[in-house]
Coordinates of C-alpha atoms and ligand atoms in Angstrom, one line a residue:
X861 CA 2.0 44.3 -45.2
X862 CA -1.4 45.0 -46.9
X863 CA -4.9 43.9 -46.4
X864 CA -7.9 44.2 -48.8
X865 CA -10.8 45.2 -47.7
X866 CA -14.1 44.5 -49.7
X867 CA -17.5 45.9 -48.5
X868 CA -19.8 43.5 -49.9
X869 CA -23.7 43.4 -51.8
X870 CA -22.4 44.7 -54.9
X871 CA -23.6 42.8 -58.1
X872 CA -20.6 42.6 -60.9
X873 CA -21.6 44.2 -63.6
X874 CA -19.1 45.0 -67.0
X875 CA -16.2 43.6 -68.7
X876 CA -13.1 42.4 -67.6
X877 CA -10.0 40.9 -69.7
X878 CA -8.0 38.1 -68.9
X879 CA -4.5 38.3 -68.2
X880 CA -2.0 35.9 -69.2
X881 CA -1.7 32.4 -67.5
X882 CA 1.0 32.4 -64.4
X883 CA 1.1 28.8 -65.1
X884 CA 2.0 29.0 -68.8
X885 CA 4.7 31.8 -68.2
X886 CA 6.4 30.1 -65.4
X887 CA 7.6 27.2 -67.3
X888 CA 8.2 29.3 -70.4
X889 CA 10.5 31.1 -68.3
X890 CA 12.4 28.0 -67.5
X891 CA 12.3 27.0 -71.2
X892 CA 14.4 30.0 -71.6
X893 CA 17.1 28.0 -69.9
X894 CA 17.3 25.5 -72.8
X895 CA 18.9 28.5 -75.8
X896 CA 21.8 31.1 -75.7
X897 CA 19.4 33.0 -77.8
X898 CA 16.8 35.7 -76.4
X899 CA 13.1 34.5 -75.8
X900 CA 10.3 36.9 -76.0
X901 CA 7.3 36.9 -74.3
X902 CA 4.2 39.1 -74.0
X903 CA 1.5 39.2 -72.1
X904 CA 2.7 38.4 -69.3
X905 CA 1.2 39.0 -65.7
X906 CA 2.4 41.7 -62.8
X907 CA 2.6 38.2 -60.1
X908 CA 4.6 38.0 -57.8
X909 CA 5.4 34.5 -58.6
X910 CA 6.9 35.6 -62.1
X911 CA 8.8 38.2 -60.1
X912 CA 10.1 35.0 -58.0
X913 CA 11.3 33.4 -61.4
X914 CA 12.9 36.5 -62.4
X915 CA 14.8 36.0 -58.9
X916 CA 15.9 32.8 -59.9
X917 CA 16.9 33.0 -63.4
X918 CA 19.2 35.9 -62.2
X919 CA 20.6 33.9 -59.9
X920 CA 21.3 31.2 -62.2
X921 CA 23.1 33.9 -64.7
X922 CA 20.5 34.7 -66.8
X923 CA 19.9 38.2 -68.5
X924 CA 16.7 39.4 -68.3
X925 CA 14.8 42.7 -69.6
X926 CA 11.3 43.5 -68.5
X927 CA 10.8 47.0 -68.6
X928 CA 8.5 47.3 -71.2
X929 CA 5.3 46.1 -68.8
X930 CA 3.7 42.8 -69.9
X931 CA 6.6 42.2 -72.1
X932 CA 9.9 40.1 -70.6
X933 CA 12.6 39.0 -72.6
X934 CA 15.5 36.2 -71.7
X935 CA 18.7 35.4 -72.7
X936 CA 20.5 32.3 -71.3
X937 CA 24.0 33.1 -73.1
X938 CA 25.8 31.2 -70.2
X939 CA 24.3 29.6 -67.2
X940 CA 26.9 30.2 -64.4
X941 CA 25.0 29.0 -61.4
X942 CA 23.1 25.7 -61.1
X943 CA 21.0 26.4 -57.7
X944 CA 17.7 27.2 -57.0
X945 CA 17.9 27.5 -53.5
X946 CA 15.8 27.1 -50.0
X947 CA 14.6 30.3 -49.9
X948 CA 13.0 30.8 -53.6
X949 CA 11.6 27.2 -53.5
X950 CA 9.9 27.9 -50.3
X951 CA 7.7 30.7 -51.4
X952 CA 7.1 28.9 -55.1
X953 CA 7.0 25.2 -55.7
X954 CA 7.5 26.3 -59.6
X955 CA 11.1 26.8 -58.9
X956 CA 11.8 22.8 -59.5
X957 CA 10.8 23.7 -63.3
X958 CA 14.5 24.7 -63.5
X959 CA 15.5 21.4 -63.0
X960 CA 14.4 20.0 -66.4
X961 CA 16.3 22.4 -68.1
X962 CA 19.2 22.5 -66.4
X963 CA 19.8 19.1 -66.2
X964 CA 19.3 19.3 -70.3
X965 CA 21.7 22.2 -70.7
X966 CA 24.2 22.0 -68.3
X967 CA 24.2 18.2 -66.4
X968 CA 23.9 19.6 -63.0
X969 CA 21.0 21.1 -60.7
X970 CA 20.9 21.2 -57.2
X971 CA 17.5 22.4 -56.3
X972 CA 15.8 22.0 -52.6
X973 CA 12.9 20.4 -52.2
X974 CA 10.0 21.9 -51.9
X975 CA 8.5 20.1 -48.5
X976 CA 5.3 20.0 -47.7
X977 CA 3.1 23.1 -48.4
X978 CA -0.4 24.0 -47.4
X979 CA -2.4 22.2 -50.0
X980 CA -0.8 19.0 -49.2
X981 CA 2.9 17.2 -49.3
X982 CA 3.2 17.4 -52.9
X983 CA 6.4 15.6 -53.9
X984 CA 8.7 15.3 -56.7
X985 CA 9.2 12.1 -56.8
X986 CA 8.2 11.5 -60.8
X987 CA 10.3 14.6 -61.9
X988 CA 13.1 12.5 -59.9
X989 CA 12.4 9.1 -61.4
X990 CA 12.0 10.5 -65.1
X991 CA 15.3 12.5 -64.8
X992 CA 16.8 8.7 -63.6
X993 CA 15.6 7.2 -66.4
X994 CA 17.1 9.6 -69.0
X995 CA 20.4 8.5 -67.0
X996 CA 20.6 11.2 -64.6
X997 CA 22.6 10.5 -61.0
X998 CA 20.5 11.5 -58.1
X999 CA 21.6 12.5 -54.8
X1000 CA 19.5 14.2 -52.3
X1001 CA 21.8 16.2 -49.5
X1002 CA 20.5 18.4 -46.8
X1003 CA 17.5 19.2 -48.3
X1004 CA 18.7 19.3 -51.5
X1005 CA 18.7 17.6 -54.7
X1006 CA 21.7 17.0 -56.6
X1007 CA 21.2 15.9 -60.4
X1008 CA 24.2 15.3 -62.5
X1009 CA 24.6 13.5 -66.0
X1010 CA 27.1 13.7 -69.0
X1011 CA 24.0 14.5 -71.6
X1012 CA 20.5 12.8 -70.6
X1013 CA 19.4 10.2 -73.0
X1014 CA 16.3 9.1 -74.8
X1015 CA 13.9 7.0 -72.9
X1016 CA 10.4 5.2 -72.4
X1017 CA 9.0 6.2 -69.1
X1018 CA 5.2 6.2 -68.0
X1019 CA 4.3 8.5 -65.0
X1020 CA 2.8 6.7 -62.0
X1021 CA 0.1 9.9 -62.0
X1022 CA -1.1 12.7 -63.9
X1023 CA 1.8 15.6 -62.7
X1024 CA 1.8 19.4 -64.5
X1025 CA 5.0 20.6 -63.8
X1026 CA 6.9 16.6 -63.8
X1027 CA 5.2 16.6 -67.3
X1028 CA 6.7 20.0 -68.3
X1029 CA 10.0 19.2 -66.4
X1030 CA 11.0 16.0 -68.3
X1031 CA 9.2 17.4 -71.8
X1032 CA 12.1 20.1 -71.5
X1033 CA 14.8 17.5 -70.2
X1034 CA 13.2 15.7 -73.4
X1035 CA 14.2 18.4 -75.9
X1036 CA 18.0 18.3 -75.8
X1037 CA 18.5 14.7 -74.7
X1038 CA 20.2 12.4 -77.1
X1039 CA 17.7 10.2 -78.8
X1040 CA 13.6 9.8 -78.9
X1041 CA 12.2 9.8 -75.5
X1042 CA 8.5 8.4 -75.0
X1043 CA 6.4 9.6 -72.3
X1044 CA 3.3 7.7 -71.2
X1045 CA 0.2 9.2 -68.8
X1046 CA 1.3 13.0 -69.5
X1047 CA -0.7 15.6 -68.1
X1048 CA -2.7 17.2 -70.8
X1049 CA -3.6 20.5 -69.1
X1050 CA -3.3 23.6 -71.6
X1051 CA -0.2 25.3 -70.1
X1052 CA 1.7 21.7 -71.1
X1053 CA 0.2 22.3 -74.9
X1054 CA 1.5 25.9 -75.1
X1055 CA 4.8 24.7 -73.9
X1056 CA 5.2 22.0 -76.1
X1057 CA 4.0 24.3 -78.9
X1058 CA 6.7 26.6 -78.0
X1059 CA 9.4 23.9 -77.7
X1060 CA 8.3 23.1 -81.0
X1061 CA 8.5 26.7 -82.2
X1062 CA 12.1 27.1 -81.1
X1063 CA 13.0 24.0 -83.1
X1064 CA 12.4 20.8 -81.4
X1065 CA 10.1 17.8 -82.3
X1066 CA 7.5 16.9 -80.0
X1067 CA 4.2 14.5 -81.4
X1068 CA 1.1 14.6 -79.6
X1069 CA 0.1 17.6 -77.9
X1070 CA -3.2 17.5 -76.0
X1071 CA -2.6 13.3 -75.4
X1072 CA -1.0 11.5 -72.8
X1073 CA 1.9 9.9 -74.6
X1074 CA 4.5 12.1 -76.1
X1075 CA 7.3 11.7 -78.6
X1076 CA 9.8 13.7 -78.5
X1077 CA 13.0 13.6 -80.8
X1078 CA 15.6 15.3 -79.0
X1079 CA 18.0 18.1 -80.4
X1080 CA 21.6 19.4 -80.2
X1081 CA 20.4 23.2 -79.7
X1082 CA 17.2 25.1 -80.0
X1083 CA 17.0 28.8 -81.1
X1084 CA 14.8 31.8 -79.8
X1085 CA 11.2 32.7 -80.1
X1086 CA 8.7 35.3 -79.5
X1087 CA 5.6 34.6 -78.0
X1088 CA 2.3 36.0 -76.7
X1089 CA 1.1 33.9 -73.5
X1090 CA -2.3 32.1 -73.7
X1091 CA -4.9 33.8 -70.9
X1092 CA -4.9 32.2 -68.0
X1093 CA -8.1 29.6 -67.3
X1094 CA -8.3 30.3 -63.4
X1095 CA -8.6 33.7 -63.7
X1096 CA -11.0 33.8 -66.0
X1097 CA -13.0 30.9 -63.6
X1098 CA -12.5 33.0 -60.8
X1099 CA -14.1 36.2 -62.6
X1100 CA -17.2 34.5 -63.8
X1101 CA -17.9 32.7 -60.4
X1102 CA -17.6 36.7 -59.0
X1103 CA -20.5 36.9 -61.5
X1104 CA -22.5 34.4 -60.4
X1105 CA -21.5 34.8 -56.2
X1106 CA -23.0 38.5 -57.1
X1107 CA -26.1 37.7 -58.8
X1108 CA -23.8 40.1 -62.1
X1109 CA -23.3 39.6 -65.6
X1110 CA -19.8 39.6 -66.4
X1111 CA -17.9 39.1 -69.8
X1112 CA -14.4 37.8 -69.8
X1113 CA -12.4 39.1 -72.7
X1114 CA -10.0 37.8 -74.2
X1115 CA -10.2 34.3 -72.8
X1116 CA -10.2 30.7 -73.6
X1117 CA -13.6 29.3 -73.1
X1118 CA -12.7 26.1 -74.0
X1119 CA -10.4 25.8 -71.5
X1120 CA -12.8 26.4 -68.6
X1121 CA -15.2 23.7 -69.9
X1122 CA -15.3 22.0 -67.0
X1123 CA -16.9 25.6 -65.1
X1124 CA -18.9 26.4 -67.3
X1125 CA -21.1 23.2 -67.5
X1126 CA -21.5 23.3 -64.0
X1127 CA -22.3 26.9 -63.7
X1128 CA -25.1 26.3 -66.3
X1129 CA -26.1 23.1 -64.2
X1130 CA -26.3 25.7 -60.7
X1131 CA -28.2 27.9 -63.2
X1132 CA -26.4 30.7 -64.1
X1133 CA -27.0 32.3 -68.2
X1134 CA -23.6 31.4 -69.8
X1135 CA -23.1 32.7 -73.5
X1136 CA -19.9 31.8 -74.9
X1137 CA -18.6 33.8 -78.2
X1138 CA -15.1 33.2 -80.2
X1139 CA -12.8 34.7 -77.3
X1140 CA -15.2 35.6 -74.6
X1141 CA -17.6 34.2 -72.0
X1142 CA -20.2 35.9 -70.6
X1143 CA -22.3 35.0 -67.3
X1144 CA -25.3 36.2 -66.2
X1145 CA -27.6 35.7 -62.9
X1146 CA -30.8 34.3 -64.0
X1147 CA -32.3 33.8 -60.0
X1148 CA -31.2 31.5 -56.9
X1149 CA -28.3 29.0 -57.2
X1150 CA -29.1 25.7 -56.9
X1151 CA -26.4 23.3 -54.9
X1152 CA -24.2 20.7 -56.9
X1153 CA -21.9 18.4 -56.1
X1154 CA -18.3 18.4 -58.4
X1155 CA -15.3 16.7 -58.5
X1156 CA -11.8 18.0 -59.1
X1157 CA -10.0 16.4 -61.6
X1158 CA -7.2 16.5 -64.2
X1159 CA -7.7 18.6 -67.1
X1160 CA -10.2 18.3 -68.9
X1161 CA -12.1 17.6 -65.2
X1162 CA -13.2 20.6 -62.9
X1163 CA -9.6 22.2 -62.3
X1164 CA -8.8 22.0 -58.4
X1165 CA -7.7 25.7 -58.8
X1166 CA -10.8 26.4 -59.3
X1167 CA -12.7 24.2 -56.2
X1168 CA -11.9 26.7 -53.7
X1169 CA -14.1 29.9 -55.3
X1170 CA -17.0 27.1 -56.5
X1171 CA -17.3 26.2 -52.9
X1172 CA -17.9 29.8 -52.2
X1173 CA -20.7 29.8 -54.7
X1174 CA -21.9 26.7 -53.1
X1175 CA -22.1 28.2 -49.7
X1176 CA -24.8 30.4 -51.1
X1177 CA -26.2 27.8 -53.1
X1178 CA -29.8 26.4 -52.2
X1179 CA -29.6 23.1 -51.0
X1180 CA -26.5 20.9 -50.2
X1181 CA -23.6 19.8 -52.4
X1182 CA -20.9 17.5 -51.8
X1183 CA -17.2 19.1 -53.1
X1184 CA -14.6 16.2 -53.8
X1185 CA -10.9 16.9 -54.1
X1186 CA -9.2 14.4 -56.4
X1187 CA -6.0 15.9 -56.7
X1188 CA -4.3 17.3 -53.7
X1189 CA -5.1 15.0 -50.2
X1190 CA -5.2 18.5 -48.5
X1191 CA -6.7 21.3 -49.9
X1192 CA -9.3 22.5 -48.0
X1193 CA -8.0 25.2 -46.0
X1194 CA -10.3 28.0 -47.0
X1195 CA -13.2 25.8 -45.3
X1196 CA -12.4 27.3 -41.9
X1197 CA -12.3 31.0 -43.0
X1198 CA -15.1 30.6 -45.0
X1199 CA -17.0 29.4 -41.8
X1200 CA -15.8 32.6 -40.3
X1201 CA -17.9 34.2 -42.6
X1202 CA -20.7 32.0 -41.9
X1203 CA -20.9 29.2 -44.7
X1204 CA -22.0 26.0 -43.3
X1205 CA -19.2 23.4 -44.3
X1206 CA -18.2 20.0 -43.1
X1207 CA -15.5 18.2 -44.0
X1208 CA -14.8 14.4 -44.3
X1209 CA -11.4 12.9 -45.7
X1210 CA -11.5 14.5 -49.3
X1211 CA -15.2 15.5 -49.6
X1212 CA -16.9 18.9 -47.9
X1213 CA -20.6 18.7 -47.5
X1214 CA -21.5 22.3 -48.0
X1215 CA -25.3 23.0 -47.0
X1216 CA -25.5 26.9 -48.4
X1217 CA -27.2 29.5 -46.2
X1218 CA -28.8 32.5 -46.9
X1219 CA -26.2 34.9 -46.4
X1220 CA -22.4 35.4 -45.4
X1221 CA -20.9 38.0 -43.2
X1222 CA -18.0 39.8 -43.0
X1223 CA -14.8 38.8 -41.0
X1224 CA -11.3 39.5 -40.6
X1225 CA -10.2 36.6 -42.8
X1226 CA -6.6 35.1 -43.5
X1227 CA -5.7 32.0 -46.2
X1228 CA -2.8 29.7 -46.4
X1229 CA -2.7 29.9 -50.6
X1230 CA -3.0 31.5 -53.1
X1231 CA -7.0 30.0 -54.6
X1232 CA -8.0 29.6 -50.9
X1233 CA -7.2 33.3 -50.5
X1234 CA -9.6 33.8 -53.6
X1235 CA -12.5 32.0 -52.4
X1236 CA -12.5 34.4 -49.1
X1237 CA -12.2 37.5 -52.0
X1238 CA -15.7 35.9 -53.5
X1239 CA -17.2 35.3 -50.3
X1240 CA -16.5 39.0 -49.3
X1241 CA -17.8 40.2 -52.7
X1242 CA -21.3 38.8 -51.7
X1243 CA -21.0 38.8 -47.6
X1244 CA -23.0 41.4 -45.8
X1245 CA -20.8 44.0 -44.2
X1246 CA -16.7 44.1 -44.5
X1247 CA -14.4 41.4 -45.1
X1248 CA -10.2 42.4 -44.2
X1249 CA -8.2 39.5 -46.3
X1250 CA -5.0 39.4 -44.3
X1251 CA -1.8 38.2 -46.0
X1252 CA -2.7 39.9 -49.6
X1253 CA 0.5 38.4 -51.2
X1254 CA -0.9 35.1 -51.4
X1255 CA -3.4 36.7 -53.9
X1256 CA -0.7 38.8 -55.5
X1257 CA 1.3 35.9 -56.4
X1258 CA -1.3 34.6 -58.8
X1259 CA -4.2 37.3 -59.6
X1260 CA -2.7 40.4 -61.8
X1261 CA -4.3 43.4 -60.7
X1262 CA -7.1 42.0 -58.9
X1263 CA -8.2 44.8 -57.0
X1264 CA -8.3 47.6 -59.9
X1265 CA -10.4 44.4 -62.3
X1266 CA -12.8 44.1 -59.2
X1267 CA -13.3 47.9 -58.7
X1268 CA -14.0 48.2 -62.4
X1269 CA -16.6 45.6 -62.4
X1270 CA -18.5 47.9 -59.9
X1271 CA -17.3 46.4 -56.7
X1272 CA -16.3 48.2 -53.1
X1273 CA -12.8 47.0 -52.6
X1274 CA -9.9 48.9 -51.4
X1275 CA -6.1 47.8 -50.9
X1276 CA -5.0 49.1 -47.3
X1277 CA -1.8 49.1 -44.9
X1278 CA -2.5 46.1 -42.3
X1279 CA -1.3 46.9 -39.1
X1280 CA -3.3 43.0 -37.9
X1281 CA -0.4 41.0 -39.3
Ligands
EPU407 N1 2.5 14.4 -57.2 C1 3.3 13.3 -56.7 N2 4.6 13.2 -57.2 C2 5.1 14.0 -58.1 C3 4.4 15.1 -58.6 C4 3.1 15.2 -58.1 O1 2.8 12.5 -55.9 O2 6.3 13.8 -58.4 C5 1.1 14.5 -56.8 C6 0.9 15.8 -56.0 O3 1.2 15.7 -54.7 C7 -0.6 16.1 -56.3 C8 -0.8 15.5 -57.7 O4 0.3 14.7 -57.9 O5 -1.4 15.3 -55.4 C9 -0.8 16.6 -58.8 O6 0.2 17.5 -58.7 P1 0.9 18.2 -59.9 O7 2.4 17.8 -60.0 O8 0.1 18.1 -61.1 O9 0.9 19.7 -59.4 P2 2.0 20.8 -59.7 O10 2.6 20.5 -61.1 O11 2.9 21.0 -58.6 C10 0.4 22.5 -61.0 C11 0.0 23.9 -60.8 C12 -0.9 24.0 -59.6 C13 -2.1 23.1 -59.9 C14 -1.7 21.7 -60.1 C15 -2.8 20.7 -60.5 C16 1.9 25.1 -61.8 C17 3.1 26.0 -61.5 N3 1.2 24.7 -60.7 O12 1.1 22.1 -59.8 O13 -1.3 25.4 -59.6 O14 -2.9 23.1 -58.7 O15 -0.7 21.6 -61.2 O16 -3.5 21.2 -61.6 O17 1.6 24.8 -62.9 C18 -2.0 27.3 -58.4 O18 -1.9 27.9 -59.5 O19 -2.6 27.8 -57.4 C19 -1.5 25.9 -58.3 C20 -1.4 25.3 -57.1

């Protein structure tokens, strides 16, 4: 096991380019499922998440080549396994993305549920219901769903709530079911968009990308692509709130700006310099942080991957802000660890009243997930002293290279052997 170790005061200074998004290339990888031919993709991200989806495609009898880092290709010639089982969809939720597709290919799927997981009981219930509609049988047996159909067919179905992955998951049942499916209260987040525009790519016919109702004509096969993945939106948050938690001036490369929208108006609100060009963002310290209040919210709202690092900032902040989670009923796990360090947090249902102090220390810290495990990364980055983050794979399965992007931005941060846990 591994530990990083981060001796804090140091201001971020430099540039730093995004990598590409985990949750754009995990359902890609999925989509993969949907063709015989070979998909492409580049730009993809060292996580251990993707490794996880490697995992599973092979176990479904997938052929994959990645040797050429950042580049994978996949080639789905014949499925000849229809399982993702206990033990991949325990580490990562994402693994229910194969259920869309295989359903759509092959008519069968038996993939556990996921169960609760520490930002809150997230079920599948809508990917379930959507999958019903399009005529799919349902069965769920110790532990386990079992999906079977003939070939789905075309329907009209409205989501009770705004879901990423149900969205993705019955968009790629969508493609090669018989007939025009309508979907109703889609999520609109980006990595939906660059899915649908690589659906569209590899031949199917999707309307309205970037709205919540989607048309989709479905299609007796769809052929190969190659793609470049679009940067991914929390990392790049995550890097410009390091700016701001270290009084630095960093420029993200390479980014999306308008995808972090959200961020960046609140980062100019808690008055940080924000300068955004074509493909880059820049932020600069421009004296004390002032204390906010935000609310998480679908996208385009304040991304909930994102509320665990702003509440960092706003530990530092002067004067009190109230942080509102909107999307998941639990995801406030960091809140203890960063009290560890010293932040003065309370929290009430979904709302943590953060009243920032003047300084944080450093502390043996360990986090349940992968964007609480950031937030105790930024609060290191600015604490006094030396912060130990336990349980570094929780940060490897979503930050590429973290470490090295940190240490070139002029911070003190080592990856150790952890003999604590
Ligand atoms: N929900 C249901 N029923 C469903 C599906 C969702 O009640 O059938 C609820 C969830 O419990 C939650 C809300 O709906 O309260 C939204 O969940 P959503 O389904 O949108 O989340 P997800 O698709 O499982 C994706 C990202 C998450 C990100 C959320 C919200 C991927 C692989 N994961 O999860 O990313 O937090 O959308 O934006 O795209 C992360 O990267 O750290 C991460 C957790």
């Amino acid at each position: 096991m591994e530990k990083i170790v981060i001796r804090g005061g140091a201001s971020l200074k430099g540039e730093v380019e995004a990598s590409g998004a985990k949750n754009a290339v995990l359902p890609l990888m999925c989509v993969a499922l949907l063709t015989s031919d070979e998909m492409t993709f580049h730009r993809v991200p060292a996580l251990r998440d993707i490794r996880t989806t490697k995992q599973l495609l092979l176990q479904l009898g997938v052929r994959l080549d990645d040797f050429t880092p950042g580049t994978l290709r996949i080639k789905a010639c014949e499925i000849t396994d229809h399982t993702a089982p206990y033990e991949l969809v325990k580490t990562m939720r994402a693994s229910v993305l194969a259920l869309g597709p295989l359903m759509a290919r092959e008519g069968r799927a038996d993939v556990s549920l996921p169960g609760g997981c520490a930002i809150g009981a997230r079920p599948i219930d809508q990917h379930l219901k959507g999958l019903e509609a399009m005529g799919a049988e349902i069965q769920l047996d110790k532990g386990y769903v079992i999906a079977r159909a003939d070939r789905l067919r075309a329907t009209d179905f409205t989501f009770d709530l705004k879901t990423v992955t149900g969205t993705e998951n019955l968009i790629m049942a969508a493609s090669l079911a018989k007939g025009t499916t309508v979907l109703r209260n889609c999520a609109v987040e980006p990595e939906v968009g660059e899915l649908i525009h690589v659906l569209n790519r590899m031949g199917a016919a999707i309307e309205g990308a970037g709205t919540e109702t989607l048309v989709i004509e479905g299609r007796d096969r769809l052929h190969g692509v190659v793609h470049e993945v679009m940067p991914d939106r929390i990392e790049v948050g995550s890097y410009l709130i390091a700016a701001a938690i270290t009084g630095g001036d960093v420029t993200v490369t390479n980014s999306r700006p308008d995808h972090v929208s959200a961020l960046l108006d609140k980062l100019q609100e808690v008055g940080l310099q924000v300068d955004v060009g074509e493909d880059s963002v820049r932020v600069r310290s421009n004296g004390p942080i002032a204390g906010r209040d935000v609310s998480t919210d679908p996208y385009p709202g304040f991304a909930t991957d994102l509320q665990a690092q702003y509440m960092a900032l706003m530990s530092l902040a002067q004067g009190t802000s109230v942080i509102r989670e909107n999307v998941f009923e639990n995801r406030f796990m960091h809140v203890q660890e960063l009290v560890r360090m010293g932040a003065d947090i309370r929290v009430s249902g979904r709302a943590a009243t953060v009243r920032g102090v003047r300084s944080l220390s450093g502390a043996h810290v360990q986090a349940t997930d992968l964007r609480a495990s950031a937030s105790l990364v930024l609060a290191g980055l600015a604490a006094e002293g030396s912060t130990h983050i336990h349980r570094v794979y929780h940060l490897d399965r979503g930050y590429d290279r973290l470490d090295e992007k940190l240490r070139n931005l002029g911070a003190d941060v080592t990856r150790e052997k952890d003999d604590i846990v």
